[in-house]
Each structure stands twice: as C-alpha cells, then as structure tokens.
Coordinates of C-alpha atoms and ligand atoms in Angstrom, one line a residue:
M189 CA -18.3 47.5 21.1
N190 CA -14.6 46.4 21.0
E191 CA -12.6 47.8 23.8
L192 CA -9.3 49.5 23.0
P193 CA -6.2 47.6 24.2
D194 CA -4.8 49.3 27.4
D195 CA -1.7 50.7 25.7
Q196 CA -3.9 52.6 23.2
K197 CA -6.0 54.3 25.8
A198 CA -5.4 57.9 26.9
I199 CA -4.1 59.3 30.1
G200 CA -6.8 61.3 31.9
I201 CA -5.4 64.4 33.6
F202 CA -7.1 67.1 35.7
D203 CA -6.4 70.3 37.5
S204 CA -8.3 73.1 39.1
G205 CA -7.8 75.1 35.9
I206 CA -5.0 75.6 33.4
G207 CA -1.9 75.4 35.6
G208 CA -2.0 71.7 35.3
L209 CA -0.9 72.1 31.7
T210 CA 2.6 72.5 33.1
V211 CA 2.3 68.8 34.1
V212 CA 0.9 67.9 30.7
A213 CA 3.9 69.7 29.1
E214 CA 6.3 67.5 31.0
I215 CA 4.3 64.4 30.1
F216 CA 4.4 65.4 26.4
R217 CA 8.2 65.7 26.8
A218 CA 8.6 62.4 28.5
L219 CA 6.0 60.5 26.5
P220 CA 5.4 62.1 23.1
Y221 CA 3.1 59.4 21.8
E222 CA 0.7 59.1 24.7
K223 CA -2.7 60.6 24.2
V224 CA -4.0 63.0 26.9
I225 CA -7.5 63.9 27.9
Y226 CA -7.3 67.0 30.1
F227 CA -9.9 68.5 32.3
G228 CA -9.5 72.0 33.8
D229 CA -12.1 73.0 36.4
I230 CA -12.0 76.7 35.6
A231 CA -15.5 77.2 37.0
H232 CA -14.3 76.3 40.5
L233 CA -10.9 77.9 40.3
P234 CA -9.0 78.5 42.6
Y235 CA -8.9 75.3 44.6
G236 CA -6.1 76.6 46.9
S237 CA -8.4 78.7 49.0
K238 CA -11.4 76.2 49.1
S239 CA -12.3 73.7 51.8
R240 CA -11.1 70.0 51.7
N241 CA -14.7 68.9 51.3
A242 CA -15.3 71.0 48.3
I243 CA -12.0 69.9 46.7
R244 CA -13.0 66.2 47.2
K245 CA -16.4 66.8 45.7
F246 CA -15.1 68.5 42.6
S247 CA -12.3 66.0 42.1
L248 CA -14.7 63.1 42.3
Q249 CA -17.0 64.6 39.8
I250 CA -14.1 65.2 37.4
V251 CA -12.8 61.7 37.7
R252 CA -16.3 60.3 37.0
F253 CA -16.3 62.5 33.9
L254 CA -12.9 61.3 32.7
L255 CA -14.0 57.7 33.2
R256 CA -16.5 58.2 30.4
F257 CA -13.5 58.0 28.0
P258 CA -11.2 55.1 27.3
I259 CA -8.4 56.0 29.7
K260 CA -5.7 53.8 31.3
M261 CA -4.5 56.1 34.1
I262 CA -5.5 59.2 36.0
V263 CA -3.1 62.0 36.9
V264 CA -4.1 64.5 39.4
A265 CA -2.0 67.5 38.2
C266 CA -3.3 69.9 40.9
N267 CA -1.3 69.9 44.1
T268 CA -4.3 71.0 46.2
A269 CA -6.5 68.2 44.8
S270 CA -3.6 65.7 45.2
A271 CA -3.2 66.8 48.8
D272 CA -6.9 66.6 49.6
A273 CA -8.4 63.9 47.5
I274 CA -5.9 61.4 46.2
D275 CA -7.0 58.7 48.7
L276 CA -10.7 59.1 47.7
L277 CA -9.8 59.0 44.0
Q278 CA -7.7 55.9 44.5
D279 CA -10.6 54.2 46.2
T280 CA -13.0 55.2 43.5
T281 CA -11.3 53.6 40.5
D282 CA -9.1 50.6 39.8
L283 CA -7.0 52.6 37.4
P284 CA -3.6 53.7 38.5
T285 CA -4.0 57.2 39.9
I286 CA -1.0 59.4 40.4
G287 CA -0.9 62.7 42.2
V288 CA 1.9 65.3 42.1
V289 CA 2.6 65.3 45.9
Q290 CA 4.4 62.0 46.3
P291 CA 6.8 62.3 43.3
G292 CA 7.6 65.9 44.3
A293 CA 8.2 65.0 47.9
I294 CA 10.4 62.0 47.0
A295 CA 12.5 64.2 44.6
G296 CA 12.8 66.9 47.3
V297 CA 14.2 64.4 49.8
K298 CA 16.6 63.0 47.2
S299 CA 17.9 66.4 46.3
S300 CA 18.6 67.5 49.9
K301 CA 22.0 66.9 51.4
N302 CA 21.6 68.9 54.6
G303 CA 18.2 67.5 55.5
R304 CA 16.6 71.0 55.5
I305 CA 13.8 71.0 52.9
G306 CA 11.4 73.7 52.0
V307 CA 8.0 73.3 50.4
I308 CA 5.8 76.1 49.0
G309 CA 2.2 75.8 47.6
T310 CA -1.3 77.1 47.9
T311 CA -2.8 77.6 51.4
G312 CA -4.9 74.5 50.9
A313 CA -2.0 72.3 49.9
I314 CA 0.3 73.6 52.7
D315 CA -2.4 73.5 55.4
S316 CA -3.3 69.9 54.5
G317 CA 0.2 68.8 55.6
A318 CA 0.3 66.3 52.7
Y319 CA 3.8 67.3 51.4
Q320 CA 5.1 67.4 55.0
R321 CA 3.8 63.8 55.7
A322 CA 5.1 62.5 52.3
I323 CA 8.6 63.9 53.1
R324 CA 8.6 62.5 56.6
D325 CA 7.5 59.1 55.4
R326 CA 10.6 59.0 53.3
R327 CA 13.0 60.6 55.7
P328 CA 11.8 61.1 59.3
D329 CA 14.8 63.1 60.5
V330 CA 14.5 66.0 58.1
E331 CA 13.5 69.6 59.0
I332 CA 10.7 70.9 56.9
F333 CA 9.9 74.5 56.3
A334 CA 6.5 75.0 54.6
R335 CA 5.1 78.2 53.3
D336 CA 1.9 79.1 51.4
C337 CA 2.4 81.7 48.7
P338 CA -1.2 82.6 47.6
L339 CA -0.2 85.6 45.5
F340 CA 2.0 83.5 43.2
V341 CA -0.9 82.1 41.3
P342 CA -2.5 85.5 40.3
L343 CA 1.0 86.8 39.5
V344 CA 1.5 84.0 37.0
E345 CA -2.0 84.5 35.6
E346 CA -1.2 88.2 35.1
G347 CA 1.9 87.1 33.2
W348 CA 4.2 88.9 35.7
L349 CA 6.8 86.1 35.6
D350 CA 9.8 88.4 36.0
H351 CA 8.3 91.6 37.3
D352 CA 9.7 93.8 40.2
V353 CA 6.6 93.2 42.2
T354 CA 7.0 89.4 41.8
Y355 CA 10.6 89.7 43.2
Q356 CA 9.4 91.7 46.2
I357 CA 6.6 89.3 47.0
A358 CA 8.9 86.3 46.6
E359 CA 11.5 87.9 48.9
R360 CA 8.8 88.3 51.5
Y361 CA 7.4 84.8 51.2
L362 CA 10.7 83.0 50.9
Y363 CA 12.5 84.9 53.7
D364 CA 12.0 82.3 56.4
L365 CA 13.0 79.4 54.2
K366 CA 16.1 81.2 53.1
I367 CA 17.3 82.1 56.6
N368 CA 16.7 78.6 57.7
G369 CA 19.3 77.3 55.3
I370 CA 17.2 74.9 53.2
D371 CA 19.1 73.3 50.3
S372 CA 16.0 71.9 48.5
L373 CA 12.8 73.7 47.7
I374 CA 9.7 71.8 46.4
L375 CA 7.6 73.9 44.0
G376 CA 4.3 72.4 45.2
C377 CA 1.9 74.2 42.9
T378 CA 1.1 73.9 39.2
H379 CA 1.9 77.6 38.6
Y380 CA 5.3 77.8 40.4
P381 CA 7.5 76.2 37.7
L382 CA 6.8 79.4 35.7
L383 CA 8.3 81.4 38.5
K384 CA 11.5 79.4 38.6
T385 CA 13.7 82.3 37.5
V386 CA 12.4 84.6 40.3
I387 CA 12.4 81.9 42.9
G388 CA 15.9 80.7 41.9
K389 CA 17.3 84.2 42.1
V390 CA 15.7 84.9 45.5
M391 CA 16.8 81.6 47.0
G392 CA 20.3 81.7 45.5
P393 CA 22.4 79.0 43.8
G394 CA 22.7 76.7 46.9
V395 CA 19.1 75.7 46.7
S396 CA 17.8 73.1 44.2
L397 CA 14.3 73.8 43.0
V398 CA 12.2 70.6 42.7
D399 CA 9.5 70.8 40.1
S400 CA 6.7 68.4 40.9
A401 CA 5.6 68.4 37.3
T402 CA 8.8 66.9 36.0
E403 CA 8.9 64.3 38.8
T404 CA 5.3 63.4 38.1
A405 CA 6.0 62.9 34.4
K406 CA 8.8 60.5 35.3
E407 CA 6.5 58.6 37.7
V408 CA 3.8 58.4 34.9
A409 CA 6.4 56.9 32.5
D410 CA 7.7 54.4 35.0
T411 CA 4.2 53.3 36.0
L412 CA 3.1 52.8 32.4
D413 CA 6.2 50.7 31.8
E414 CA 5.8 48.6 34.9
L415 CA 2.1 47.9 34.0
D416 CA 3.0 47.3 30.4
M417 CA 0.5 50.0 29.4
A418 CA 2.8 52.4 27.4
T419 CA 1.6 52.9 23.9
S420 CA 3.2 50.8 21.2
L421 CA 2.2 53.1 18.4
P422 CA 4.8 55.8 17.6
I423 CA 2.1 58.1 16.1
P424 CA 1.7 61.7 17.3
P425 CA -1.7 61.6 19.0
S426 CA -4.4 64.2 19.1
H427 CA -5.2 65.4 22.6
R428 CA -8.4 66.7 24.0
Y429 CA -8.9 69.5 26.5
Y430 CA -12.1 70.0 28.5
V431 CA -12.9 72.9 30.8
S432 CA -15.8 73.7 33.0
D433 CA -15.8 77.3 32.0
F434 CA -13.8 79.7 29.7
S435 CA -12.0 82.7 31.1
P436 CA -10.5 85.7 29.4
Y437 CA -6.9 84.7 30.1
F438 CA -7.4 81.0 29.3
K439 CA -5.7 80.8 26.0
R440 CA -2.7 83.0 26.9
I441 CA -1.9 81.3 30.2
G442 CA -2.8 77.9 28.9
E443 CA -0.3 78.2 26.0
L444 CA 2.3 79.6 28.4
C445 CA 1.9 76.6 30.6
L446 CA 1.8 74.1 27.8
G447 CA 4.5 75.7 25.7
R448 CA 2.5 75.1 22.5
P449 CA -0.7 76.3 20.9
L450 CA -3.9 75.1 22.5
H451 CA -6.7 73.8 20.2
H452 CA -9.8 71.6 20.5
V453 CA -10.8 73.0 23.9
I454 CA -14.4 72.1 24.8
R455 CA -16.5 73.4 27.6
V456 CA -18.6 71.0 29.5
D457 CA -21.1 71.4 32.4
L458 CA -20.1 68.7 34.9
D459 CA -23.7 68.6 36.3
Q460 CA -25.0 67.8 32.8
P461 CA -22.0 66.2 31.0
D462 CA -24.2 64.8 28.2
N463 CA -25.3 68.3 27.0
I464 CA -23.9 70.0 24.0
F465 CA -20.3 71.3 24.5
D466 CA -19.0 74.7 23.2
D467 CA -15.9 74.4 21.2
F468 CA -13.3 77.0 22.3
D469 CA -12.2 77.6 18.7
H470 CA -15.6 79.0 17.9
V471 CA -15.6 81.4 20.9
S472 CA -12.0 82.3 21.2
N473 CA -12.3 85.5 19.2
I474 CA -15.0 86.6 21.7
I475 CA -13.0 86.0 24.8
N476 CA -9.5 87.0 23.7
Ligands
DGL763 N1 -3.7 74.0 40.6 C1 -3.5 74.5 42.0 C2 -2.4 73.7 42.7 O1 -1.5 73.2 42.1 C3 -3.2 76.0 41.9 C4 -4.3 76.9 41.5 C5 -5.5 76.8 42.4 O2 -5.4 77.3 43.6 O3 -6.5 76.3 42.0 O4 -2.5 73.6 43.9

C-alpha cells in the first residue's frame, strides 16, 4: 500500500470528551486545510477528577487508536491528559506530540507584566502542578496563583455560559486570584474559553485571559511549518470524529465548542476497536 506523503496526513487530536473541540475550532481557524481526526473519550469523562494512572492508561489507549490512521501529529487537547500523560505519549510515538499546557503557560508568562500569574483548571490539572512547573521553567521569579474550578465544566455542559449562578460561582473561585493582583489568567481547561465573558467580567479589564486553545493552534501551525508537514493542498478536508460513547448533550455542546455543525461522528469501543462502529447520524434522533 502506498503511504500518503506526510503533508497529506491528518492531525490526530483527543480529549476526555467534547470540550477539546474548542481546540479543534482554533486549529480550523489557523489551518483551514488540515484534516483532523478527533477522539473524545466520553465513556471515561470527566478526566479532571480521575487518578493520574487512569488518565495515563486512557490516553495511551487513545493514541494507539489514532495511530491506526495516517496521521502526522498528535495534539492532546485535554489539559488534564496533557498534564498527566504528555511525557508517556511523547515516549510512545515518534510523531510530534503537542499538549495544551506548554503553549498556554508560555503565553501566560508573555502576557504578564507584573509577574503575578493565575491559572485555573480541573482538580487533576491543577494538582498535577504541570502548569505551575511550565510557567516556572520559563520565568522562575513569577508568583503563581493556581485554583481548581470543578463546577465550571458542568456549568458549560448545562449551557449556563452567562447565568447568575455561574457569576456567583466564578466570584467565589476567582476571589483569591483577584485580591492577589494577577494580571494574566491562564484558562487551563478545554471548557473555560466558553466562560470568557463571565471570567472576564469577574476579573476585570486589568487581567488578560490566556486561552490555551488559541496558543496550541499557533504551536501546531508553527510545528507543521518547521517540519515541512503543512498540507500543500488548498482543499477543504473532511474531518472525522470518534467517541467512546454518546451522551444526551453531545451534539449541543459539541457544536457550541466547535462553532459549526457536527457530522460523521462514530462510536468506537476502544477495547475492541475493530468492531462495528455506530454512526452518530443514525442515532442522533434518539439521543437528542
Ligand atoms: N477536558 C478536560 C480538561 O481540559 C475537562 C473535562 C474533564 O474533566 O474531563 O482538563
């Protein structure tokens, strides 16, 4: 079988579920002709409250699945998986493997003038200390204020992006960061870009919000250029989306994250990836 040239291969992207589609949306904006193969591990969602060992196991299984396709790069769109498993994944494959933590941390450091940087994420991502280490590696003298905000993910999934309750919870979570005078806040979770309005209002105009998704898309574009792997075909590609389970809110939230309609979503059992897949378009009327 003839192998595809590298530039024509897809970018393999995964997340614990559908929040990673915020990263995909930024990649589409930056690289409209790159083909994406996405995997959302809805069966194991949420990653943010699971153990490091479990996250490493799931991430490895997903990367092995993605490697069945002609891909040229792996993007770990999930902050928790990036925090817990990026080293393992980089050791598993020769493909360039990019997580969201490094690009987000670098941009957070760049955007801070006063050296007081905040980072928010899931409990797993914050407890892992990955963002804190990545920030210190760049600039050891900064003060870091980290806070897990576990209720933000369900609020986004409920669609309460601008709800009174969301403001109240954000006020509570972000209080310490605010009184400590940070001027840069890293949104270290796939779902948080959708809460930018609330977080921005609570933190006030003096705080720049750093979106890991946007920074990761830039890093993906730069890496493809450097490795001479960017597609040379200016043709709109057809993307593929795989999930380990369907959920009732999948289409609604997925489309919110992606900013466009979601089609061709296929369910696959990672323990038996050769088995028949269900096509989401056939079952969507049942679960929506
Ligand atoms: N995708 C996860 C992250 O960015 C958030 C949702 C979850 O906890 O699985 O950390």
